[in-house]
Amino acid sequence: MEKMRSESVAVYEWLVDKDHVHWSKAYFKDTAVYDMLCNNMCEAFNKAILQARDKPVITLMEMIRNYLMKRLVRKRAEMEKWNHDIRSNVFKVIERLKLESSICHPKYSGNFHYQVRGPGDDQHIVDIDKKTCACNRWQLTGIPCIHGISALLSSNCDLIDYIHNKYKKDNFIKAYAPVIYGINGSRMWSKTNDNPL
């Protein structure tokens, strides 16, 4: 916080006024297993439906349905090209973290626990059975941190087994398996006795 104050007193005072559970990763719950702090997904969806937003409700819904139908087809096709059992961007992160973990020194203490000394004499406890590290990054992201990777590599574990299931191909296949079927044009829709929209 002192470093924050030296950068900007206004930001420091604003943060001090707020409950730390809302802005500090140290206090985030690890149940979400997601490292994003912004609303990129909402913004991406809003951008995708931008042309549809000012349309009448049925046209709006039809444009969204078409967008989602194409997206599901595209995602299923992308998954067919996966070379690994995890997303390619996660695989790249793991490869980078493997290199970074080479500066760590794990010491096995028993019962799946490791004491891992990292850069700058930093030291963390890793429990590979529970997939946790004292730095909390593994719990927050679902991807082992450099301390976790160091411990896993020293025990000859397959890193893929210790990545959260949400990044695995099987779960992506399940998520994108539903089909949004095409529908006939409005001229072929059933007529009702209700008032038109």
XYZ file of C-alpha atoms in Angstrom:
197
model
C 0.000 0.000 0.000
C 2.895 2.338 0.659
C 4.058 1.812 -2.905
C 0.526 2.631 -4.032
C 0.546 5.823 -1.961
C 3.863 6.890 -3.496
C 2.371 6.415 -6.976
C -0.915 8.213 -6.321
C -2.266 9.557 -3.052
C -5.748 9.913 -4.572
C -5.850 6.247 -5.612
C -4.485 5.198 -2.231
C -7.167 7.176 -0.374
C -9.894 5.818 -2.647
C -8.779 2.224 -1.997
C -8.422 2.727 1.765
C -12.036 3.899 1.803
C -13.208 0.640 0.144
C -13.457 -2.806 1.706
C -10.360 -4.776 0.610
C -12.435 -7.857 -0.260
C -13.681 -5.966 -3.341
C -10.354 -5.005 -4.878
C -7.504 -7.147 -3.488
C -6.836 -10.566 -5.009
C -5.516 -11.701 -1.643
C -9.120 -11.726 -0.407
C -10.912 -13.029 -3.504
C -12.761 -16.303 -3.128
C -11.081 -19.085 -5.052
C -14.314 -20.818 -6.042
C -14.659 -18.937 -9.342
C -11.287 -20.209 -10.638
C -10.984 -17.211 -12.914
C -8.319 -14.551 -13.034
C -10.232 -11.830 -14.883
C -11.027 -8.625 -13.007
C -12.904 -6.849 -15.765
C -16.089 -7.259 -17.753
C -14.536 -8.240 -21.092
C -17.103 -10.984 -21.711
C -20.030 -8.573 -21.378
C -18.302 -6.058 -23.618
C -17.569 -8.741 -26.232
C -21.191 -9.900 -26.233
C -22.458 -6.308 -26.458
C -20.158 -5.713 -29.425
C -21.401 -8.911 -31.094
C -25.037 -7.822 -30.841
C -24.433 -4.132 -31.558
C -26.235 -4.183 -34.925
C -29.195 -6.022 -33.395
C -29.704 -3.821 -30.338
C -31.886 -1.184 -31.985
C -34.089 -3.688 -33.846
C -37.623 -4.781 -32.908
C -37.611 -7.551 -30.303
C -38.238 -10.484 -32.680
C -35.568 -9.286 -35.115
C -33.206 -8.736 -32.168
C -33.789 -12.263 -30.867
C -33.403 -13.763 -34.346
C -30.079 -11.952 -34.861
C -28.817 -13.159 -31.465
C -29.963 -16.726 -32.251
C -28.086 -16.635 -35.571
C -24.980 -15.231 -33.885
C -25.029 -17.965 -31.219
C -25.702 -20.696 -33.787
C -22.641 -19.629 -35.820
C -20.525 -19.245 -32.675
C -21.284 -22.773 -31.461
C -20.433 -24.220 -34.882
C -17.174 -22.224 -34.992
C -16.171 -23.279 -31.465
C -16.842 -26.964 -32.209
C -14.671 -26.699 -35.345
C -11.874 -24.997 -33.362
C -11.872 -27.784 -30.763
C -11.386 -30.408 -33.466
C -8.012 -28.758 -34.185
C -6.764 -28.816 -30.578
C -3.392 -30.572 -30.287
C -3.658 -31.034 -26.511
C -6.266 -31.952 -23.928
C -6.302 -28.333 -22.730
C -6.856 -24.997 -24.456
C -3.871 -23.862 -26.502
C -3.514 -20.565 -24.627
C -3.423 -22.478 -21.311
C -0.841 -24.865 -22.779
C 1.326 -21.840 -23.695
C 0.937 -20.450 -20.167
C 2.015 -23.810 -18.703
C 5.070 -23.923 -20.977
C 6.052 -20.380 -19.924
C 5.507 -21.171 -16.236
C 7.613 -24.331 -16.551
C 10.530 -22.166 -17.669
C 9.906 -19.624 -14.907
C 9.649 -22.383 -12.283
C 13.253 -23.410 -12.947
C 14.369 -20.720 -10.477
C 12.307 -22.360 -7.709
C 13.660 -24.949 -5.295
C 11.071 -27.429 -3.999
C 11.589 -29.456 -0.827
C 9.244 -32.353 -0.184
C 7.998 -32.462 3.392
C 5.608 -35.426 3.077
C 1.915 -36.036 2.528
C 1.915 -34.206 -0.855
C 3.272 -31.019 0.771
C 6.214 -29.055 -0.578
C 8.069 -26.044 0.680
C 9.075 -24.103 -2.415
C 11.656 -21.351 -2.321
C 11.128 -18.914 -5.155
C 12.767 -15.764 -6.433
C 13.971 -13.223 -3.906
C 14.009 -15.735 -1.042
C 10.225 -15.974 -1.248
C 8.876 -19.224 0.179
C 5.487 -20.898 -0.316
C 3.777 -24.060 0.882
C 2.308 -26.168 -1.930
C -0.165 -29.018 -1.455
C -0.281 -30.869 -4.766
C -3.080 -33.161 -3.567
C -5.384 -30.200 -2.839
C -3.986 -28.184 -5.783
C -3.156 -25.202 -3.594
C -0.273 -22.808 -3.069
C 0.176 -20.163 -0.401
C 0.537 -17.526 -3.140
C -3.138 -18.301 -3.973
C -2.610 -18.059 -7.736
C -3.281 -21.775 -8.363
C -6.598 -21.533 -6.512
C -7.625 -18.308 -8.279
C -6.835 -19.424 -11.823
C -7.056 -23.206 -11.774
C -3.599 -23.277 -13.381
C -0.603 -24.259 -11.229
C 1.636 -21.311 -10.325
C 5.436 -21.474 -10.647
C 5.681 -22.872 -7.102
C 3.096 -25.551 -7.856
C 4.747 -26.448 -11.157
C 8.120 -26.698 -9.439
C 6.655 -29.130 -6.886
C 4.765 -31.105 -9.551
C 7.829 -31.446 -11.777
C 9.971 -32.599 -8.854
C 7.443 -35.357 -8.147
C 7.213 -36.317 -11.849
C 3.510 -35.474 -12.085
C 1.730 -34.810 -15.370
C 0.923 -31.086 -15.215
C -2.248 -31.524 -17.278
C -3.747 -33.597 -14.449
C -3.405 -30.612 -12.106
C -5.110 -28.020 -14.294
C -8.732 -27.246 -13.493
C -11.235 -29.226 -15.554
C -12.772 -26.061 -16.989
C -9.742 -25.730 -19.295
C -9.939 -29.301 -20.584
C -11.171 -30.348 -23.993
C -13.865 -32.687 -22.646
C -15.581 -29.827 -20.841
C -15.376 -27.543 -23.861
C -16.941 -30.284 -25.977
C -19.800 -30.538 -23.454
C -20.215 -26.761 -23.297
C -20.453 -26.353 -27.071
C -22.319 -29.624 -27.799
C -25.840 -28.175 -27.771
C -27.137 -27.332 -31.212
C -29.159 -24.239 -31.989
C -31.183 -25.397 -34.958
C -32.196 -23.178 -37.830
C -35.825 -22.149 -38.120
C -38.129 -21.377 -41.015
C -38.736 -17.772 -42.003
C -41.550 -15.746 -40.433
C -43.881 -16.373 -43.398
C -43.990 -20.033 -42.381
C -44.656 -19.413 -38.679
C -47.950 -20.564 -37.190
C -50.626 -17.912 -36.950
C -52.151 -17.236 -33.531
C -55.228 -15.381 -32.330
C -53.052 -13.141 -30.143
C -52.477 -9.489 -30.869
C -49.386 -8.906 -33.035
C -46.295 -7.527 -31.322
